[in-house]
Coordinates of C-alpha atoms in Angstrom, one line a residue:
Chain A
M1 CA 0.0 0.0 0.0
N2 CA 1.5 3.4 -0.9
L3 CA 1.7 6.5 1.2
D4 CA -0.9 8.4 -0.8
E5 CA -3.4 5.6 -0.1
M6 CA -2.6 5.5 3.6
L7 CA -2.9 9.3 3.9
R8 CA -6.4 9.1 2.2
M9 CA -7.4 6.3 4.6
A10 CA -6.1 8.2 7.6
L11 CA -7.9 11.4 6.7
A12 CA -11.1 9.5 6.0
S13 CA -11.0 7.8 9.4
L14 CA -10.2 11.1 11.1
A15 CA -13.1 12.8 9.3
A16 CA -15.4 10.1 10.6
N17 CA -14.6 11.4 14.2
K18 CA -14.0 15.1 13.6
T19 CA -14.5 16.3 17.2
R20 CA -12.3 13.7 18.6
A21 CA -9.6 14.2 16.1
F22 CA -9.8 18.0 16.7
L23 CA -9.5 17.7 20.5
T24 CA -6.6 15.3 20.2
M25 CA -4.9 17.6 17.8
L26 CA -5.6 20.5 20.2
G27 CA -3.3 19.0 22.8
I28 CA -0.4 19.0 20.3
W29 CA -1.5 22.4 19.0
I30 CA -1.4 24.1 22.4
G31 CA 1.9 22.4 23.3
V32 CA 3.7 23.5 20.1
A33 CA 2.2 27.0 20.2
S34 CA 3.3 27.6 23.7
I35 CA 6.8 26.4 23.0
L36 CA 7.0 28.6 20.0
A37 CA 5.6 31.6 21.7
I38 CA 8.1 31.2 24.5
V39 CA 11.0 30.9 22.1
A40 CA 9.7 33.9 20.2
I41 CA 9.4 36.0 23.4
G42 CA 12.8 34.8 24.6
N43 CA 14.5 35.7 21.4
G44 CA 12.7 39.0 21.2
G45 CA 13.5 39.9 24.8
K46 CA 17.1 38.9 24.3
A47 CA 17.4 41.0 21.1
L48 CA 15.8 43.9 22.9
V49 CA 17.9 43.7 26.1
I50 CA 21.1 43.3 24.1
G51 CA 20.1 46.1 21.8
E52 CA 19.4 48.2 24.9
I53 CA 22.7 47.6 26.5
S54 CA 24.9 47.8 23.5
G55 CA 22.8 50.4 21.9
G56 CA 23.9 52.7 24.8
N57 CA 27.0 53.4 22.9
Q58 CA 26.2 54.8 19.5
S59 CA 28.7 53.6 17.0
N60 CA 30.4 57.0 16.8
V61 CA 30.4 57.7 20.5
I62 CA 33.1 56.4 22.8
Q63 CA 32.1 56.2 26.5
I64 CA 35.0 56.4 28.9
V65 CA 34.5 56.0 32.6
P66 CA 36.8 55.7 35.7
R67 CA 37.2 52.1 36.7
E68 CA 35.7 52.8 40.2
L69 CA 32.4 53.4 38.6
V70 CA 32.4 49.9 37.1
A71 CA 33.8 47.9 39.9
P72 CA 32.0 48.8 43.1
G73 CA 33.8 48.6 46.4
L74 CA 36.2 50.7 48.3
P75 CA 38.5 52.6 45.9
Q76 CA 42.2 51.9 46.2
P77 CA 44.2 54.8 47.6
G78 CA 45.2 57.0 44.7
Q79 CA 42.7 55.5 42.3
V80 CA 41.2 57.9 39.8
L81 CA 37.6 58.5 40.7
S82 CA 36.5 61.2 38.3
I83 CA 37.2 62.9 35.1
D84 CA 38.8 66.3 35.2
D85 CA 39.7 69.0 32.8
S86 CA 43.1 67.7 32.0
D87 CA 41.6 64.4 30.9
L88 CA 39.2 66.3 28.7
A89 CA 42.1 68.2 27.2
I90 CA 44.1 65.0 26.5
T91 CA 41.1 63.4 24.8
A92 CA 40.3 66.5 22.8
S93 CA 43.8 66.6 21.4
F94 CA 43.4 63.4 19.5
S95 CA 42.7 63.7 15.8
G96 CA 39.4 62.2 14.8
V97 CA 37.7 63.5 17.9
E98 CA 34.8 65.7 17.0
S99 CA 33.8 66.7 20.5
V100 CA 34.3 65.6 24.1
N101 CA 31.4 65.9 26.6
E102 CA 31.2 65.2 30.3
T103 CA 28.0 63.8 31.5
F104 CA 27.0 63.4 35.1
Y105 CA 24.4 61.0 36.4
G106 CA 23.2 60.0 39.8
T107 CA 20.1 59.7 41.8
A108 CA 18.3 62.7 43.3
V109 CA 15.0 63.7 44.8
V110 CA 12.8 66.3 43.1
Q111 CA 9.8 68.1 44.6
S112 CA 6.8 69.8 43.2
G113 CA 4.4 71.2 45.7
D114 CA 3.8 68.4 48.1
K115 CA 4.9 65.7 45.7
S116 CA 8.3 64.3 45.5
D117 CA 9.9 61.6 43.5
N118 CA 13.2 59.7 43.2
V119 CA 14.7 60.4 39.8
T120 CA 17.8 59.6 37.8
L121 CA 19.5 62.8 37.2
F122 CA 21.4 63.3 33.9
A123 CA 23.5 66.4 33.5
G124 CA 25.4 67.4 30.4
P125 CA 25.9 69.8 27.5
A126 CA 23.2 71.1 25.2
D127 CA 23.3 68.0 23.1
L128 CA 22.6 65.8 26.1
D129 CA 19.5 64.6 24.3
R130 CA 21.8 62.9 21.7
L131 CA 24.2 61.5 24.3
A132 CA 21.5 60.2 26.6
R133 CA 19.2 59.2 23.8
F134 CA 16.0 61.0 24.4
V135 CA 13.7 63.2 22.4
V136 CA 11.9 66.3 23.7
V137 CA 8.3 65.8 22.8
R138 CA 6.8 69.0 24.4
G139 CA 8.5 72.3 25.0
H140 CA 12.2 72.4 24.1
M141 CA 15.6 71.2 25.0
F142 CA 17.9 73.5 27.0
T143 CA 20.2 75.5 24.9
A144 CA 23.9 76.2 24.8
E145 CA 23.0 79.6 26.4
D146 CA 21.2 77.9 29.2
V147 CA 24.4 75.9 29.8
L148 CA 26.6 79.0 29.7
S149 CA 24.3 80.9 32.0
H150 CA 23.9 78.1 34.5
G151 CA 20.2 78.3 33.8
N152 CA 17.8 76.9 36.3
V153 CA 15.9 74.9 33.7
A154 CA 15.1 71.2 33.5
V155 CA 13.7 68.7 31.0
I156 CA 11.8 65.9 32.6
S157 CA 10.7 62.6 31.3
Q158 CA 7.1 61.9 30.4
S159 CA 6.7 59.5 33.3
L160 CA 8.1 61.9 35.8
A161 CA 5.7 64.6 34.4
N162 CA 2.8 62.2 34.9
K163 CA 3.9 61.6 38.5
L164 CA 4.4 65.2 39.5
F165 CA 1.7 66.9 37.4
G166 CA -0.8 64.2 36.4
S167 CA -2.6 65.5 33.4
G168 CA -1.8 69.1 34.1
N169 CA 0.7 71.0 32.0
P170 CA 4.2 70.6 33.3
L171 CA 5.7 73.3 31.0
G172 CA 6.6 76.4 33.0
A173 CA 6.1 74.7 36.3
I174 CA 8.7 75.0 39.0
I175 CA 10.3 71.9 40.6
T176 CA 12.9 71.9 43.3
L177 CA 16.1 69.9 43.3
S178 CA 17.9 70.0 46.6
G179 CA 16.1 73.2 47.4
V180 CA 17.0 74.9 44.0
P181 CA 14.0 75.8 41.9
L182 CA 14.1 74.7 38.3
E183 CA 11.7 75.6 35.5
V184 CA 10.4 72.8 33.5
I185 CA 11.0 73.7 29.9
G186 CA 10.6 70.3 28.1
V187 CA 9.1 66.9 28.4
A188 CA 11.2 64.0 27.0
Q189 CA 10.7 60.5 25.9
P190 CA 13.3 57.8 25.3
E191 CA 14.3 57.6 21.6
Q192 CA 12.6 54.1 21.4
A193 CA 10.3 52.2 23.7
S194 CA 12.6 49.8 25.4
L195 CA 12.1 46.9 27.7
Y196 CA 14.1 48.7 30.4
S197 CA 11.7 51.6 30.4
L198 CA 8.7 49.3 30.2
V199 CA 9.8 47.4 33.2
M200 CA 11.5 50.0 35.3
G201 CA 9.6 53.1 34.3
S202 CA 11.9 56.0 33.7
D203 CA 11.7 59.0 36.0
N204 CA 14.5 61.0 34.5
L205 CA 15.6 64.6 35.0
Y206 CA 17.9 66.3 32.5
I207 CA 19.7 69.6 33.4
P208 CA 22.7 71.5 32.1
D209 CA 26.0 70.3 33.5
T210 CA 26.8 73.8 34.7
T211 CA 23.6 73.9 36.8
C212 CA 24.4 70.5 38.2
E213 CA 27.8 71.6 39.3
D214 CA 26.2 74.6 41.1
I215 CA 23.7 72.4 42.9
F216 CA 26.1 69.5 43.6
P217 CA 29.5 71.0 43.8
N218 CA 31.0 67.7 45.0
W219 CA 29.7 65.7 42.0
T220 CA 32.3 64.8 39.5
A221 CA 31.8 63.9 35.9
S222 CA 30.8 60.2 35.7
E223 CA 31.3 59.7 32.1
M224 CA 33.2 61.1 29.2
D225 CA 31.3 60.8 25.9
V226 CA 33.7 61.2 22.9
V227 CA 32.0 61.9 19.7
V228 CA 34.1 60.6 16.8
Q229 CA 34.3 62.1 13.4
P230 CA 32.9 60.1 10.6
G231 CA 35.2 57.6 8.9
V232 CA 37.5 57.1 11.9
D233 CA 38.1 53.7 13.4
V234 CA 36.2 54.0 16.6
Q235 CA 37.7 51.1 18.4
S236 CA 41.3 51.9 17.8
L237 CA 40.8 55.5 18.7
A238 CA 39.1 54.4 21.9
N239 CA 42.1 52.2 22.8
R240 CA 44.5 55.0 22.1
I241 CA 42.6 57.5 24.2
V242 CA 42.2 55.1 27.1
L243 CA 45.9 54.3 27.0
A244 CA 46.8 58.0 27.0
L245 CA 44.5 58.8 29.9
N246 CA 45.9 55.9 31.9
I247 CA 49.5 57.0 31.3
H248 CA 48.5 60.5 32.4
A249 CA 46.9 59.1 35.5
G250 CA 49.9 56.8 36.2
D251 CA 47.6 53.8 36.6
P252 CA 47.2 51.3 33.8
T253 CA 43.6 50.6 34.8
A254 CA 42.4 54.1 35.8
F255 CA 40.0 54.4 32.9
I256 CA 38.1 52.0 30.8
D257 CA 36.2 52.0 27.6
S258 CA 32.7 51.1 28.8
S259 CA 31.5 50.4 25.3
G260 CA 33.3 47.1 25.7
L261 CA 31.8 46.6 29.1
A262 CA 28.4 47.1 27.6
A263 CA 29.2 44.4 25.0
S264 CA 30.2 41.9 27.7
V265 CA 27.2 42.6 29.8
A266 CA 25.1 42.2 26.7
A267 CA 26.7 38.8 26.1
L268 CA 26.0 37.8 29.7
V269 CA 22.4 38.9 29.6
G270 CA 22.0 37.1 26.3
K271 CA 23.3 33.9 27.9
V272 CA 20.9 34.3 30.9
T273 CA 18.0 35.0 28.6
T274 CA 18.8 31.9 26.6
I275 CA 18.9 29.7 29.7
L276 CA 15.6 31.2 31.0
T277 CA 14.0 30.6 27.6
A278 CA 15.2 27.0 27.6
V279 CA 13.8 26.4 31.1
I280 CA 10.4 27.9 30.4
G281 CA 10.4 26.2 27.1
A282 CA 11.0 22.9 28.9
V283 CA 7.9 23.6 31.0
A284 CA 5.9 24.3 27.9
G285 CA 7.3 21.0 26.6
I286 CA 5.4 19.3 29.3
A287 CA 2.2 20.5 27.7
L288 CA 3.4 18.9 24.5
L289 CA 4.1 15.7 26.3
V290 CA 0.6 15.7 27.8
G291 CA -0.7 16.2 24.3
G292 CA 1.3 13.2 23.1
V293 CA -0.2 11.1 25.9
G294 CA -3.6 12.2 24.7
V295 CA -2.8 11.0 21.2
M296 CA -1.7 7.6 22.4
N297 CA -4.8 7.3 24.5
I298 CA -7.1 8.1 21.6
M299 CA -5.2 5.8 19.3
L300 CA -5.7 3.0 21.8
V301 CA -9.4 3.7 22.0
S302 CA -9.5 3.8 18.2
V303 CA -7.7 0.4 17.9
T304 CA -10.2 -1.1 20.3
E305 CA -13.2 0.4 18.5
R306 CA -11.9 -0.8 15.2
T307 CA -10.8 -4.3 16.3
Q308 CA -13.3 -5.9 13.9
E309 CA -12.2 -3.7 11.1
I310 CA -8.6 -4.8 11.7
G311 CA -9.8 -8.4 11.5
I312 CA -11.6 -7.7 8.2
R313 CA -8.6 -6.0 6.8
V314 CA -6.3 -8.9 7.7
S315 CA -8.8 -11.4 6.1
L316 CA -8.6 -9.3 2.9
G317 CA -4.8 -9.6 2.8
A318 CA -3.5 -6.7 4.9
R319 CA 0.0 -7.5 6.2
K320 CA 1.0 -6.5 9.8
R321 CA 3.0 -3.7 8.2
D322 CA -0.1 -2.4 6.6
I323 CA -2.0 -2.3 9.9
V324 CA 0.9 -0.7 11.8
L325 CA 1.3 1.9 9.1
Q326 CA -2.4 2.6 9.0
F327 CA -2.5 3.6 12.7
L328 CA 0.9 5.3 12.6
V329 CA 0.0 7.5 9.7
E330 CA -3.2 8.3 11.4
S331 CA -1.5 9.5 14.6
M332 CA 1.1 11.3 12.6
V333 CA -1.5 13.1 10.7
I334 CA -3.1 14.2 13.9
T335 CA 0.1 15.4 15.5
S336 CA 1.5 17.0 12.3
M337 CA -1.8 18.9 11.8
G338 CA -1.5 20.0 15.5
G339 CA 2.1 21.0 14.8
V340 CA 1.2 23.1 11.8
A341 CA -1.6 24.8 13.7
G342 CA 0.7 25.3 16.7
I343 CA 3.4 26.8 14.5
A344 CA 0.9 29.2 12.9
T345 CA -0.5 30.2 16.3
G346 CA 3.1 30.7 17.6
V347 CA 3.9 32.9 14.6
V348 CA 0.7 34.9 15.0
V349 CA 1.2 35.4 18.8
S350 CA 4.7 36.6 18.3
A351 CA 3.6 39.0 15.5
A352 CA 0.9 40.3 17.9
L353 CA 3.4 40.8 20.6
R354 CA 5.7 42.7 18.3
A355 CA 2.8 44.9 17.2
L356 CA 1.5 45.5 20.7
T357 CA 4.5 45.8 23.0
G358 CA 7.4 46.6 20.7
I359 CA 9.3 43.5 21.9
P360 CA 10.9 42.1 18.7
A361 CA 9.5 38.6 19.2
F362 CA 10.2 36.3 16.3
V363 CA 10.1 32.6 15.6
P364 CA 13.3 31.5 13.8
W365 CA 12.4 29.3 10.9
T366 CA 14.7 26.6 12.2
V367 CA 12.6 26.4 15.4
G368 CA 9.4 26.2 13.3
A369 CA 10.8 23.4 11.2
L370 CA 12.1 21.6 14.3
A371 CA 8.6 21.9 15.9
F372 CA 7.0 20.4 12.8
V373 CA 9.5 17.5 12.7
F374 CA 9.1 17.0 16.5
S375 CA 5.3 16.9 16.4
A376 CA 5.4 14.4 13.6
A377 CA 7.9 12.4 15.7
I378 CA 5.5 12.5 18.6
G379 CA 2.9 11.0 16.3
V380 CA 5.3 8.1 15.6
V381 CA 6.3 7.6 19.2
C382 CA 2.7 7.8 20.6
G383 CA 1.2 5.8 17.7
L384 CA 3.7 3.0 17.8
Y385 CA 2.3 1.1 20.8
P386 CA -1.3 1.3 19.7
A387 CA -0.4 0.4 16.1
A388 CA 1.7 -2.6 17.3
K389 CA -1.2 -3.7 19.5
A390 CA -3.5 -3.5 16.5
A391 CA -1.2 -5.5 14.2
N392 CA -0.6 -8.2 16.8
L393 CA -4.3 -8.9 17.3
H394 CA -5.2 -12.5 16.4
P395 CA -7.3 -12.2 13.2
V396 CA -9.9 -14.7 14.4
D397 CA -10.4 -12.9 17.7
A398 CA -10.4 -9.6 15.9
L399 CA -13.1 -10.7 13.5
R400 CA -15.3 -12.0 16.2
Y401 CA -14.9 -8.9 18.4
E402 CA -18.2 -7.0 18.8
Chain B
M1 CA -5.6 -28.1 -4.5
I2 CA -6.7 -27.9 -0.8
R3 CA -5.5 -30.8 1.3
L4 CA -5.8 -31.2 5.1
V5 CA -4.0 -34.1 6.7
G6 CA -4.9 -35.0 10.3
V7 CA -5.5 -31.4 11.2
T8 CA -6.2 -30.7 14.9
K9 CA -6.9 -27.5 16.7
S10 CA -7.1 -27.1 20.5
Y11 CA -7.6 -24.1 22.6
T12 CA -6.5 -23.6 26.2
V13 CA -9.4 -22.5 28.4
G14 CA -8.1 -21.8 31.8
D15 CA -5.7 -24.7 32.4
Q16 CA -7.7 -27.1 30.2
L17 CA -6.9 -28.0 26.7
V18 CA -10.1 -28.1 24.7
P19 CA -9.9 -29.9 21.4
V20 CA -12.0 -28.2 18.7
L21 CA -10.8 -30.1 15.6
K22 CA -9.8 -33.8 16.1
G23 CA -8.0 -34.9 13.0
I24 CA -9.6 -33.6 9.9
H25 CA -8.7 -35.2 6.5
L26 CA -10.0 -33.2 3.6
E27 CA -9.3 -32.8 -0.1
V28 CA -11.0 -30.2 -2.2
H29 CA -10.3 -30.2 -5.9
P30 CA -10.2 -27.1 -8.1
G31 CA -13.7 -26.1 -9.3
E32 CA -15.5 -28.1 -6.6
F33 CA -18.5 -26.8 -4.6
V34 CA -18.2 -28.3 -1.1
A35 CA -20.6 -27.7 1.7
V36 CA -19.8 -28.2 5.4
M37 CA -22.7 -28.9 7.7
G38 CA -22.9 -29.3 11.4
P39 CA -24.4 -28.1 14.6
S40 CA -22.9 -25.0 16.3
G41 CA -19.8 -26.0 18.2
S42 CA -18.9 -28.7 15.8
G43 CA -15.8 -26.8 14.8
K44 CA -16.8 -25.8 11.3
S45 CA -16.0 -22.2 11.8
T46 CA -12.5 -23.1 13.1
L47 CA -12.1 -25.3 10.0
M48 CA -13.0 -22.4 7.9
H49 CA -10.5 -20.1 9.7
I50 CA -7.7 -22.6 9.2
L51 CA -8.6 -23.1 5.5
G52 CA -8.6 -19.3 5.2
L53 CA -5.2 -19.0 6.8
L54 CA -6.6 -16.8 9.6
D55 CA -5.6 -19.5 12.1
R56 CA -2.9 -22.1 12.3
P57 CA -3.6 -25.8 13.1
T58 CA -2.3 -27.3 16.4
S59 CA -1.0 -30.3 14.4
G60 CA -1.4 -31.9 11.1
D61 CA -0.6 -30.5 7.7
Y62 CA -2.3 -28.1 5.3
E63 CA -1.3 -28.0 1.7
L64 CA -2.5 -25.3 -0.7
N65 CA -1.7 -25.7 -4.3
G66 CA 0.6 -28.6 -3.5
A67 CA 2.7 -26.8 -0.9
S68 CA 2.5 -26.8 2.9
V69 CA 1.5 -23.5 4.3
L70 CA 2.1 -24.4 7.9
H71 CA 5.5 -22.7 8.3
L72 CA 5.0 -19.7 6.0
P73 CA 5.8 -16.3 7.4
S74 CA 2.9 -14.0 8.2
N75 CA 3.6 -11.8 5.2
E76 CA 3.3 -14.8 2.9
L77 CA 0.0 -15.8 4.5
A78 CA -1.3 -12.3 4.0
R79 CA -0.4 -12.5 0.3
L80 CA -2.2 -15.9 -0.1
R81 CA -5.3 -14.5 1.7
N82 CA -5.1 -11.5 -0.6
Q83 CA -4.6 -13.3 -3.9
H84 CA -6.0 -16.9 -3.5
I85 CA -8.8 -16.7 -1.0
G86 CA -12.0 -14.7 -1.0
F87 CA -14.1 -14.6 2.3
V88 CA -17.8 -14.2 2.6
F89 CA -19.0 -13.8 6.2
Q90 CA -22.4 -14.3 7.8
N91 CA -22.4 -10.7 9.1
F92 CA -21.0 -9.3 5.8
H93 CA -18.1 -7.6 7.6
L94 CA -18.1 -4.6 5.3
I95 CA -16.1 -1.6 6.8
P96 CA -18.8 0.8 7.9
R97 CA -17.1 4.1 7.1
M98 CA -16.3 3.1 3.5
S99 CA -18.7 3.1 0.5
A100 CA -19.6 -0.1 -1.3
V101 CA -17.1 0.5 -4.0
R102 CA -14.3 1.5 -1.6
N103 CA -14.9 -1.8 0.3
V104 CA -14.6 -3.7 -3.0
E105 CA -11.4 -1.9 -3.8
L106 CA -9.8 -2.7 -0.4
P107 CA -8.2 -6.1 -1.3
M108 CA -6.8 -4.5 -4.5
V109 CA -5.4 -1.7 -2.3
Y110 CA -3.5 -4.3 -0.4
A111 CA -2.4 -5.9 -3.6
G112 CA -1.0 -2.6 -4.9
V113 CA -3.4 -2.3 -7.9
P114 CA -3.3 1.3 -9.2
R115 CA -6.3 3.5 -8.4
S116 CA -7.9 3.8 -11.8
K117 CA -7.6 0.1 -12.6
R118 CA -9.0 -0.7 -9.1
R119 CA -12.0 1.5 -9.5
A120 CA -12.9 0.1 -12.9
R121 CA -12.5 -3.5 -11.6
A122 CA -14.6 -2.7 -8.5
M123 CA -17.4 -1.2 -10.6
E124 CA -17.3 -4.2 -12.9
L125 CA -17.7 -6.6 -9.9
L126 CA -20.5 -4.5 -8.4
E127 CA -22.2 -4.6 -11.8
M128 CA -21.9 -8.4 -11.8
V129 CA -23.7 -8.7 -8.4
G130 CA -26.2 -6.1 -9.4
M131 CA -25.0 -3.4 -7.1
A132 CA -23.5 -0.9 -9.6
N133 CA -26.3 1.7 -8.9
R134 CA -25.5 1.6 -5.2
A135 CA -21.7 1.8 -5.5
H136 CA -21.4 5.0 -3.5
H137 CA -23.7 4.1 -0.6
L138 CA -22.3 3.3 2.8
P139 CA -23.0 -0.2 4.2
N140 CA -25.6 1.1 6.6
E141 CA -27.6 2.5 3.7
L142 CA -27.9 -1.0 2.2
S143 CA -30.2 -3.9 3.0
G144 CA -28.7 -7.2 4.3
G145 CA -28.9 -8.9 0.9
Q146 CA -27.3 -5.9 -0.8
R147 CA -24.5 -5.9 1.7
Q148 CA -23.8 -9.6 1.1
R149 CA -23.7 -8.9 -2.7
V150 CA -21.1 -6.2 -2.0
A151 CA -19.2 -8.6 0.2
I152 CA -19.1 -11.2 -2.5
A153 CA -17.9 -8.6 -5.0
R154 CA -15.2 -7.7 -2.5
A155 CA -14.2 -11.4 -2.1
L156 CA -13.7 -11.6 -5.8
A157 CA -11.6 -8.5 -6.1
N158 CA -8.3 -10.2 -6.8
D159 CA -9.9 -13.0 -8.7
P160 CA -9.1 -15.7 -6.0
A161 CA -9.4 -19.4 -6.9
V162 CA -11.2 -20.3 -3.7
L163 CA -14.2 -18.7 -2.2
L164 CA -14.8 -19.4 1.5
A165 CA -18.3 -18.6 2.7
D166 CA -19.2 -18.9 6.4
E167 CA -23.0 -19.0 6.7
P168 CA -23.4 -16.6 3.8
T169 CA -27.2 -16.7 4.1
G170 CA -27.4 -17.0 7.9
A171 CA -28.4 -13.4 8.4
L172 CA -30.8 -13.2 5.5
D173 CA -34.4 -14.1 4.8
Q174 CA -35.4 -17.1 2.7
Q175 CA -35.7 -15.2 -0.6
T176 CA -32.6 -13.0 -0.3
G177 CA -30.7 -16.1 0.9
G178 CA -31.8 -17.9 -2.2
E179 CA -30.5 -15.0 -4.4
I180 CA -27.1 -15.1 -2.7
L181 CA -26.9 -18.8 -3.1
R182 CA -27.6 -18.4 -6.8
I183 CA -24.7 -16.0 -7.1
L184 CA -22.4 -18.5 -5.4
Q185 CA -23.7 -21.3 -7.8
D186 CA -23.0 -19.0 -10.8
L187 CA -19.5 -18.4 -9.5
H188 CA -19.0 -22.2 -9.2
A189 CA -20.4 -22.7 -12.7
D190 CA -17.7 -20.3 -13.8
G191 CA -15.1 -22.6 -12.5
R192 CA -14.3 -21.2 -9.1
T193 CA -13.8 -23.4 -6.0
V194 CA -16.5 -22.7 -3.5
M195 CA -16.7 -23.9 0.1
V196 CA -19.8 -23.1 2.1
I197 CA -20.2 -23.6 5.8
T198 CA -23.9 -23.7 6.7
H199 CA -26.4 -25.4 8.8
D200 CA -29.2 -24.7 6.3
P201 CA -29.7 -28.0 4.4
R202 CA -31.1 -26.1 1.5
V203 CA -27.8 -24.3 1.0
A204 CA -25.8 -27.4 1.7
R205 CA -27.6 -29.3 -1.1
A206 CA -26.2 -26.8 -3.6
G207 CA -22.8 -28.4 -3.0
Q208 CA -21.5 -31.4 -5.0
R209 CA -20.5 -32.9 -1.7
I210 CA -21.7 -32.3 1.8
L211 CA -19.4 -32.9 4.7
H212 CA -21.1 -33.5 8.0
M213 CA -19.2 -32.4 11.1
V214 CA -19.9 -33.4 14.7
D215 CA -17.6 -32.6 17.6
G216 CA -14.6 -31.6 15.6
E217 CA -14.7 -34.5 13.2
I218 CA -16.0 -35.1 9.7
V219 CA -18.4 -38.0 10.4
R220 CA -20.0 -38.4 7.1
E221 CA -19.7 -37.4 3.5
E222 CA -22.9 -37.1 1.4
V223 CA -23.4 -36.6 -2.2
P224 CA -26.8 -35.0 -2.7
D225 CA -29.0 -37.2 -4.9
E226 CA -30.9 -34.4 -6.5
P227 CA -29.2 -32.9 -9.4
R228 CA -28.7 -29.3 -8.8

């Protein structure tokens, strides 16, 4: 008997019990769909987190930080803790450097009327929006004049605006930072919706670096952002600058290029996400296993119900192989159909997630193909025992079975 | 062509060995019409199952076409059932989910006959038993007599030399049974070997020989005096 004939037979017999076939298929369907959805979310989340971390350094910006800021703990005596003007001058002297900017960041408390909130404070030059990657959506960004004049102005993030002013207009309002009044001149949003901001919220306050130095005279620049001219090898320039700074500081590890740090953190996060995805995927695999048990159960019922039919087929010349294949093909058709439906559902779910949350969830085609092969394999594994049971029935007993 | 030599068959029931056939000697020649008669429990169905290669004897020998079939592997037995033997059962044994014509095609499916050829042959056979107009009906849409006609068409699908009929009229009324018997007689007239198991004397008299079975033995062979 050829495959085409067996497929027709299997489809006909499934069609005779549509509800049952559908419910059996549903088990595999749900199992495959949940595994695929989890893989998609895992992949998307990973891509997002890694993009978030490594996206922090734009390709033409080198971020240089004192080592102390990366490795927490008590600083060694004499360790460089901050960036000073001489460091800036050294960096600026390199050819290929377009501009050198100091940025400060830290946590602070802002108040507005009787409301207060913990914020992350960013301070920098007038192009801080580019360096800290945000967009002013209402009002405007502080200007170079504001920086020069130590202006008491602030740009606040949308979520901070919501907390302090609700639906009221934040522009022109006065907030206080360590007792210093600041006028809100702009409301900002991150350049792109990110997982970090989705999870953590982002109550950010952006002010000119000069103003920050007035309010927090003891703060030192936390990061040096070096904007590189187009066409320059960013990595080699970064290495040369760091080397020069370290020679200047007399400490071979005083400064580091935190762009590399971001990459290694990204790799670590990627690894963790992969492990998490695998663990949750394994749990979803249990759903698939249960689906497989359901298939085996139904195939056993089907063999029992069709005992007489098996006897008749044997009397007409069916070999054991024909009987085994008949039931195997049937269970494979069920699980493959469930697999295809599950893959389709997984793809739809990940597309929906992408559209609704911005998480770049996707199902790699290899995972889809693997899911299909695996669901067909479940059909074989779970159909084998019932099929063997059918083929080993004694023909006379089978014929007499009522 | 069919030769049984001292065939016995016993079943174990609990810890007891129950003999069902006790040394059957039987020869059936090509083209013969043989009837086997006996009360229920006489072992005639078991005999039929052994003849039809659905069961193996406990001892004795069975030769089909001059060769012993006792030690053939199961695939070879399946091939013989498929090619050389046609079964007709008391309860028709059509597969319920399949139309008449699909049922008739089934032995040809197992024989590997291509689809178009299969369909043509099945329709031809249904035509022969007068069922061509109901070819696409499911068994439960057919009367008992019609189902048995389809079953006979199916038994003939691969043109077997031997037709084994187990109480072919047992579930039918007098008139329908008579019609089925006439089909079997026509097949015999065409040269096919026919073995009928029955306890209807009217059916048995259609045979050239009647073997009477009692308690697992053939006790008497009768040649009906009336010409058929």
